[in-house]
Coordinates of C-alpha atoms and ligand atoms in Angstrom, one line a residue:
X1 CA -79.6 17.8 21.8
X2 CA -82.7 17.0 19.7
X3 CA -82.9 13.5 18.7
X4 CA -83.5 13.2 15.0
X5 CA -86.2 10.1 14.9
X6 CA -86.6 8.4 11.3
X7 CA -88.5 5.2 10.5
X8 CA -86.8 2.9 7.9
X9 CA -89.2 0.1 6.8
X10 CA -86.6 -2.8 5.6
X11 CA -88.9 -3.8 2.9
X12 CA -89.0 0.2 1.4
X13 CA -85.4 0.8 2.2
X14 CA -85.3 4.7 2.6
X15 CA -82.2 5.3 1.2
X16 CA -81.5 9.1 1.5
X17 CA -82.3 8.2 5.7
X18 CA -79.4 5.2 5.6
X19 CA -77.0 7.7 3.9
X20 CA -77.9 10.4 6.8
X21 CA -77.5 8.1 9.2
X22 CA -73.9 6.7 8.0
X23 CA -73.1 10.7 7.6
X24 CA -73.8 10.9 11.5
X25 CA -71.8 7.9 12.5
X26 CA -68.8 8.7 10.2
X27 CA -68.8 12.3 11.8
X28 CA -69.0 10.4 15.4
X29 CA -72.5 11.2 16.0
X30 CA -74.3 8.6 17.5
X31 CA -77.3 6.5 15.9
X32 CA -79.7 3.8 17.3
X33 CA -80.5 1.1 15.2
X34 CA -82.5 -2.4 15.1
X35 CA -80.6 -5.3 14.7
X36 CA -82.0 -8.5 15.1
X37 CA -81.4 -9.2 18.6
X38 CA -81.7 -5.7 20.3
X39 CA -81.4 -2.1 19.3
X40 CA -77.9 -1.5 19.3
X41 CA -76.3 2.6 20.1
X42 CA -74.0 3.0 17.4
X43 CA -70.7 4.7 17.1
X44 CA -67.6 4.9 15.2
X45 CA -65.9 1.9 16.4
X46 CA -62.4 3.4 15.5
X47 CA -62.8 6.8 17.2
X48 CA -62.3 7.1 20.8
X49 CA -64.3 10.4 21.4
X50 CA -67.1 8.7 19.9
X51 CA -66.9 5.6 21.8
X52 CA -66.9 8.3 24.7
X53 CA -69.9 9.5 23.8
X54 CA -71.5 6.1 23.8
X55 CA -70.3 5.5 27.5
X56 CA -72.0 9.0 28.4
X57 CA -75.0 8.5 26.8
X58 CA -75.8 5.1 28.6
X59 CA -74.3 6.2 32.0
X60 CA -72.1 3.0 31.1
X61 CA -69.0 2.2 33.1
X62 CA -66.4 2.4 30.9
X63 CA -64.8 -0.5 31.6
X64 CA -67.6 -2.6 30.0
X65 CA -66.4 -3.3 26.3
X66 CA -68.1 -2.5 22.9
X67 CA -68.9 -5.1 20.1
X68 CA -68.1 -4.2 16.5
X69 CA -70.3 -4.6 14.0
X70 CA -69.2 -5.1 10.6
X71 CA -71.0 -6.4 7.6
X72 CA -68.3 -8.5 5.7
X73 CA -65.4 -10.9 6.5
X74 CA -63.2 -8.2 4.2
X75 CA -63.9 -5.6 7.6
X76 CA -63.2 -8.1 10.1
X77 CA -59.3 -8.3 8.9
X78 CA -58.1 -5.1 10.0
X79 CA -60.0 -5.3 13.6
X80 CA -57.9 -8.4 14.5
X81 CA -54.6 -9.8 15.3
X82 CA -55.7 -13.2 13.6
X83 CA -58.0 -14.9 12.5
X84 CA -58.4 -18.4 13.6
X85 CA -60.0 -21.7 11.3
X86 CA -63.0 -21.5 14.5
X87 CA -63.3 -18.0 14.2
X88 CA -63.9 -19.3 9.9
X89 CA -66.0 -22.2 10.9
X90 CA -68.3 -20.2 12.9
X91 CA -68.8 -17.0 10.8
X92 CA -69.6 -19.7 8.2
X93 CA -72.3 -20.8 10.0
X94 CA -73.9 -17.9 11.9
X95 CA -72.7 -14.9 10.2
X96 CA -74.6 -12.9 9.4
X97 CA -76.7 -13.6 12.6
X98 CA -76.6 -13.0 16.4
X99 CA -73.7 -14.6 17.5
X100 CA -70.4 -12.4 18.8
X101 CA -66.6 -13.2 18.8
X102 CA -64.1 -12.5 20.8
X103 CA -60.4 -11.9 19.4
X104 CA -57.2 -10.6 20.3
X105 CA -57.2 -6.9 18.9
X106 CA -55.3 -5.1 16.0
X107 CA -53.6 -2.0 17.1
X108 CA -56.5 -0.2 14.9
X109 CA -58.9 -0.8 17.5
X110 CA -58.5 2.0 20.4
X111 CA -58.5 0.8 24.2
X112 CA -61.2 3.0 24.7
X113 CA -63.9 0.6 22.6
X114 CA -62.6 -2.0 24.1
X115 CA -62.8 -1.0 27.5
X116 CA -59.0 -1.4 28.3
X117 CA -58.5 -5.3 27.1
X118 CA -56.2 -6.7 24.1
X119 CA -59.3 -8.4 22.7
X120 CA -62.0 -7.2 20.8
X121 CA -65.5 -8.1 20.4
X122 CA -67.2 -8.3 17.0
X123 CA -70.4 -9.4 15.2
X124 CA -72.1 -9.5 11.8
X125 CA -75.5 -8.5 12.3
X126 CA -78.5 -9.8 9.6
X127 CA -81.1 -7.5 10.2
X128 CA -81.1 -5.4 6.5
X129 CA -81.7 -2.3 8.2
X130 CA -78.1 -2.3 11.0
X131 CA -76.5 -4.1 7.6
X132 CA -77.6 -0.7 5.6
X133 CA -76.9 1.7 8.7
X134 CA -73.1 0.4 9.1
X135 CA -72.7 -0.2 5.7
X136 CA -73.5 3.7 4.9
X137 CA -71.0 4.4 8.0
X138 CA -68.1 2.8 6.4
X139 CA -66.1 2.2 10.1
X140 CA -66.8 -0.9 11.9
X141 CA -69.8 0.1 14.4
X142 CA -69.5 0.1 17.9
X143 CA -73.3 -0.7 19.4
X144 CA -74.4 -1.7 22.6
X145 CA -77.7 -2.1 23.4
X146 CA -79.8 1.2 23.2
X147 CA -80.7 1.7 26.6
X148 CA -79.6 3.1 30.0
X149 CA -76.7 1.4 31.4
X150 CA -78.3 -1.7 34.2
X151 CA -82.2 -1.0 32.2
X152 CA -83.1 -3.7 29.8
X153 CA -82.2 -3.9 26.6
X154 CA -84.5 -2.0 24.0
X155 CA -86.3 -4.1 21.6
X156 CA -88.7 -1.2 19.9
X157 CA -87.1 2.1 18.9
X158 CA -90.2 3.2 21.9
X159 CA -88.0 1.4 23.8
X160 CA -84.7 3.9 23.1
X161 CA -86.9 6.8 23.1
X162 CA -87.9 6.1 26.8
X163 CA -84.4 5.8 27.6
X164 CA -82.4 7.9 25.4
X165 CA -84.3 10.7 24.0
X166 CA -82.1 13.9 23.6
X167 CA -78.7 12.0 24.4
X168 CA -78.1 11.0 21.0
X169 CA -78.3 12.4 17.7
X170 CA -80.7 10.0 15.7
X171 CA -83.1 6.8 16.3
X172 CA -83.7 4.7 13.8
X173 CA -87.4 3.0 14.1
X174 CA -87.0 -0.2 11.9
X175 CA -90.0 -2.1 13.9
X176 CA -89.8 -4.5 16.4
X177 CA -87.1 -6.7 16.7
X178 CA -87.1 -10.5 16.1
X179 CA -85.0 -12.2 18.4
X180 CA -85.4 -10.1 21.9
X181 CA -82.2 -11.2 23.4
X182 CA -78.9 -10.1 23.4
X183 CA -76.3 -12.3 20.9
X184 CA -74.5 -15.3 22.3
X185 CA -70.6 -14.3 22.9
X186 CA -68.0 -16.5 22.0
X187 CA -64.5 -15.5 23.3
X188 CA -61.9 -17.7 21.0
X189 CA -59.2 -15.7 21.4
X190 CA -57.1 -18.2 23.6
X191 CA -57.6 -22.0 24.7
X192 CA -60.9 -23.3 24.1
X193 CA -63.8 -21.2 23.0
X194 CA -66.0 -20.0 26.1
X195 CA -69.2 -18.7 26.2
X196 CA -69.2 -15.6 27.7
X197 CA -73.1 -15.1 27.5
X198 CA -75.8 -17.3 26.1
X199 CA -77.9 -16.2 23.8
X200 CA -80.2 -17.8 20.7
X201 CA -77.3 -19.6 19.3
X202 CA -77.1 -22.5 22.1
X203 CA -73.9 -24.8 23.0
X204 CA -76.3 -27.5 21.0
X205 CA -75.9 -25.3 18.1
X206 CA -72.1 -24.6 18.6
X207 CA -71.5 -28.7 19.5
X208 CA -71.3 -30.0 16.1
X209 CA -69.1 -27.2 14.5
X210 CA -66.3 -27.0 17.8
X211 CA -67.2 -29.8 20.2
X212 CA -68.0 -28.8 24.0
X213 CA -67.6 -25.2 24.8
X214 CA -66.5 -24.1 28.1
X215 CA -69.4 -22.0 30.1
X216 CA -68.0 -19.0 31.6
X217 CA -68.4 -19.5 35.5
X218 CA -70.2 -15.9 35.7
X219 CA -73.3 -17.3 33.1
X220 CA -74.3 -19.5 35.8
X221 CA -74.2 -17.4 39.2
X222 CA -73.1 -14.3 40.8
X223 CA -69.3 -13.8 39.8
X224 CA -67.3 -13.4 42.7
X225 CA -67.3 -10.5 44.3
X226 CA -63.0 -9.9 43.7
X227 CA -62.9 -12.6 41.0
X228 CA -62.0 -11.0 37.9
X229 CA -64.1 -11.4 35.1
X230 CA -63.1 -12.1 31.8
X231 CA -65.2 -9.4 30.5
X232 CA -65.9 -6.6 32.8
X233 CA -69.3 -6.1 32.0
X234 CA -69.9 -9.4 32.8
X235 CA -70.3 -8.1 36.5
X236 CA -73.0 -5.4 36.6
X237 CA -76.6 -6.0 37.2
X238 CA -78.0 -5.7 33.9
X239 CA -81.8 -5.6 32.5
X240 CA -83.3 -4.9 35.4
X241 CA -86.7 -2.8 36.3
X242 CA -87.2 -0.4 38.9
X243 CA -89.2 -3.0 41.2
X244 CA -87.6 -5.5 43.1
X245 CA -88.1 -8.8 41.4
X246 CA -88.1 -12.1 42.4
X247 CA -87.9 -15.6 40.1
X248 CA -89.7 -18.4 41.4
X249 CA -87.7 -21.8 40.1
X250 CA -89.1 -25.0 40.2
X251 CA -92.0 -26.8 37.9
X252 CA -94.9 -24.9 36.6
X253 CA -97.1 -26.4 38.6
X254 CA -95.4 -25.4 41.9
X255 CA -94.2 -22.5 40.9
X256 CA -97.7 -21.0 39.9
X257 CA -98.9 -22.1 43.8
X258 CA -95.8 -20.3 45.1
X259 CA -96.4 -17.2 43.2
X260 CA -99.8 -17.1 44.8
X261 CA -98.8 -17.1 47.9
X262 CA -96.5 -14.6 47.1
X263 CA -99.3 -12.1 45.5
X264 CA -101.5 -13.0 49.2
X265 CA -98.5 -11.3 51.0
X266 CA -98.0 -8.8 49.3
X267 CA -101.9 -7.4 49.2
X268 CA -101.9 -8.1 52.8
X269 CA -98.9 -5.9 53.4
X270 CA -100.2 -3.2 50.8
X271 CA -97.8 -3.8 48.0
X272 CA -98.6 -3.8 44.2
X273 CA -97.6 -6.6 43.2
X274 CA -97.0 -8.3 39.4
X275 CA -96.1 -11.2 38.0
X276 CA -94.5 -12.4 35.0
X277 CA -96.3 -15.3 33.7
X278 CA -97.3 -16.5 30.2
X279 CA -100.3 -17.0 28.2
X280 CA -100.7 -20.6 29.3
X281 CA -100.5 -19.6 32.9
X282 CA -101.8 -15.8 32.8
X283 CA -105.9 -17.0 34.1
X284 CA -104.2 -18.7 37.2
X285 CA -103.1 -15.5 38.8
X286 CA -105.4 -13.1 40.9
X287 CA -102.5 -9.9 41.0
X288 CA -103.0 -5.9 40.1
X289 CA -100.5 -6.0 37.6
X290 CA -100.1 -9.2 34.7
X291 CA -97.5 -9.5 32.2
X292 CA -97.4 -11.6 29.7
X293 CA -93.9 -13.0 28.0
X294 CA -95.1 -14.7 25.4
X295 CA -96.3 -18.8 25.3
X296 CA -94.5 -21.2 27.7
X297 CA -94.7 -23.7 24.7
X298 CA -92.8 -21.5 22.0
X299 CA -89.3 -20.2 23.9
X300 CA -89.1 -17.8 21.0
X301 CA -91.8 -15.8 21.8
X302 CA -90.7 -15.4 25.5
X303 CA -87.0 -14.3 24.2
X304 CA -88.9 -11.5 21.9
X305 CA -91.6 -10.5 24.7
X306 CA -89.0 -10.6 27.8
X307 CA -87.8 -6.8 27.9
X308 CA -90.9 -5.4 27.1
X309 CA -93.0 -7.3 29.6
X310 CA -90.1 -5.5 32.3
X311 CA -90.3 -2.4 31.0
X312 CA -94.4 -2.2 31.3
X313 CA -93.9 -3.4 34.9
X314 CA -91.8 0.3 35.4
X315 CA -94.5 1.6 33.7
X316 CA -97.4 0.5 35.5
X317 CA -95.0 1.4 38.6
X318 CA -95.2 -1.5 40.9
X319 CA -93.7 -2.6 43.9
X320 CA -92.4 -5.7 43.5
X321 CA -92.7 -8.6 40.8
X322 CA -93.1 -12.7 41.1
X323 CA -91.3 -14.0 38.1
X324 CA -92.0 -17.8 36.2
X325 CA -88.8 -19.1 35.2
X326 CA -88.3 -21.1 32.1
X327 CA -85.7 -23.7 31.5
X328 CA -86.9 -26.6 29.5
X329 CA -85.5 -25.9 26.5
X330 CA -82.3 -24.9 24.6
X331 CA -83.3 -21.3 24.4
X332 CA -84.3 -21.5 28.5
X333 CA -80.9 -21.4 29.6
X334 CA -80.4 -17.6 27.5
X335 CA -84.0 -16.6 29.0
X336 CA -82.9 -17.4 32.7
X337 CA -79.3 -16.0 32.5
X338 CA -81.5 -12.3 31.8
X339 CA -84.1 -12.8 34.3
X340 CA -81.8 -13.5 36.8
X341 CA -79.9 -10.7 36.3
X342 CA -82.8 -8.9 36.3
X343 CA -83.5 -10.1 39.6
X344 CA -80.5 -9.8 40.6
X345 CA -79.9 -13.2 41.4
X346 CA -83.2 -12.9 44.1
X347 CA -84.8 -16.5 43.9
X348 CA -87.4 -18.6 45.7
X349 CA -86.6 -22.6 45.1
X350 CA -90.1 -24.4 45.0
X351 CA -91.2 -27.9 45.6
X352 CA -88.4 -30.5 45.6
X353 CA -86.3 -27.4 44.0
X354 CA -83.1 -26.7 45.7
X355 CA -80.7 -25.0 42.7
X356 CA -80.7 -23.1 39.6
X357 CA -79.2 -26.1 37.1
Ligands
AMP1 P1 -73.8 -5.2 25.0 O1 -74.0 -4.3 26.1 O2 -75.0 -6.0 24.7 O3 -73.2 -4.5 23.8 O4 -72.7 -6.2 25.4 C1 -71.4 -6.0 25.5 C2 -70.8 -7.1 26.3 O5 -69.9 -7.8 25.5 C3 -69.9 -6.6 27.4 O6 -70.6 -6.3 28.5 C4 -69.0 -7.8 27.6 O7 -69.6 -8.7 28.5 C5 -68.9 -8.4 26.2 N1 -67.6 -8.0 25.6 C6 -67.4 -7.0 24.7 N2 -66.1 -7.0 24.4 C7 -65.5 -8.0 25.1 C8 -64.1 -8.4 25.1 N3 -63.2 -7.9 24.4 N4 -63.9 -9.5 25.9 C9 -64.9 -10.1 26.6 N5 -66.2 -9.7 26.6 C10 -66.5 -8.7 25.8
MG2 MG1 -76.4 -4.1 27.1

């Protein structure tokens, strides 16, 4: 398959590209697209070949569920079983915007988007680009992020290319995206809302509009091995680069003489070594390979910097990487829940530090 690529600059809206892109997901074709967290694969959401598709192009299990993405409340009605005064309270808040819900499923919605469960996952996007896409396709879109299955999550259509060139029909380049990080998932479709996976809207955020959220047990740790959970995707190793990685925990100050240890080693045993640091703490580092995410002091930037900084460690091809971690702020908690996945959970406590949280 060739992959059609087409750049749609969201202040010059290309409108004869938005319609050829809707004609492509309404014939279930598959089209990448930015939204503002990640670029999301899309699919018609209401066709199970399609949906198919998406699994094979990602090499994704298929028991890890789609989200939705719809563009009005009027396209969230026929998706859902019901629709709950939280389910209102929060799409008046954050929708459009990078938050996802959770809800027991209409019969409309085929098991094979939602990877076997009676719920469904769905989110309004804002980015005017996946708003114009999904509006052109007229079904709700199903879109995961745009890469590999277990690779991290693309946040430059570059990004999707690497991964995806030739599996899917069309790539739309709408720039870089602004958030970095996956949306926050809310499952209120029983009991009290839980969030599933943090993301940049933060149980601070939530708090005033529900009370206390629940934190699903599998945010924190690795979920049991037999423990079911809720979502199955919640249990594969996700955003992670080639190179065994490690995430150093602790303060900065300790962690940084930790991580230079760790660099020692590794040239003494012939490794290539690099390390995920910042711009505050980049000069302290004497390694082959330096990443920057972003500035320790603006969580925002690391969020938007995070996959890319991963991906250029594959590309640079080295052996193993010493990763900063970054908790001290709302945002932190959303920032360590992917690194640590990244790492798959591989961590070195430093100083006084004994556990993550
Ligand atoms: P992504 O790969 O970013 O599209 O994320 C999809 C993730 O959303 C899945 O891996 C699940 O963790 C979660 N998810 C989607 N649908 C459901 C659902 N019905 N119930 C619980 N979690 C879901
Ligand atoms: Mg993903």
């Amino acid at each position: 398959m060739i992959t059609k690529l087409v750049r749609i600059d969201e202040l010059h809206m290309d409108e004869s590209a938005i319609e050829e892109a809707g004609r492509v997901l309404a014939g279930g074709g598959l089209v990448a697209f930015p939204t503002e967290t990640v670029y999301g694969l899309g699919g018609n959401g209401l066709d199970e070949d399609a949906a198919a598709r998406i699994y094979a192009a990602k090499g994704r299990p298929s028991d890890n569920p789609l989200i939705l993405h719809i563009t009005s409340m009027e396209e969230l009605v026929p998706l859902v079983a019901e629709i709950s005064e939280t389910a209102l309270v929060l799409a008046e808040a954050f929708w459009p915007g990078p938050l996802t819900m959770i809800f027991k499923k209409a019969e409309l919605v085929p098991y094979e988007t939602t990877g076997g469960l009676d719920t469904v996952a769905v989110r309004m996007p804002s980015h005017p680009v996946a708003r114009a896409v999904i509006r052109a396709a007229k079904v709700p879109v199903a879109a995961p992020s745009a890469n590999t299955s277990g690779r991290p999550s693309p946040t430059k259509a570059l990004h999707v290319l690497e991964d995806l060139d030739g599996r899917v029909d069309m790539v739309v380049d709408g720039g870089e995206v602004g958030i970095g990080l996956e949306s926050t998932i809310i499952d209120i479709s029983e009991g009290r809302p839980t969030i599933l996976r943090p993301g940049y809207i933060t149980e601070e955020m939530l708090f005033p509009l529900i009370g206390k959220a629940e934190v699903d047990a599998a945010v924190r740790g690795i979920p049991e091995e037999d423990a079911r959970p809720k979502a199955p995707g919640m249990k594969y190793r996700h955003y992670a680069p080639k190179a065994e990685m490690t995430v150093f925990l602790g303060s900065p100050t300790e962690v940084c003489g930790a991580i230079e240890g760790a660099l020692a080693q590794a040239a003494a045993e012939g490794r290539r070594a690099g390390v995920l640091c910042t711009e505050e703490t980049e000069r302290f580092y004497d390694a082959p390979v330096k990443k920057c995410a972003g500035r320790r002091n603006e969580p925002e930037s690391v969020a938007r910097s995070l996959y890319e900084a991963l991906r250029a460690f594959d590309r640079e091809q080295v052996d193993c990487i010493f990763s900063e971690s970054f908790e001290d702020s709302p945002l932190g908690g959303a920032i360590m829940n992917r690194l640590l996945k990244a790492a798959g959970y591989r961590t070195v406590g430093c100083g006084e530090f004994t556990s993550v949280r």
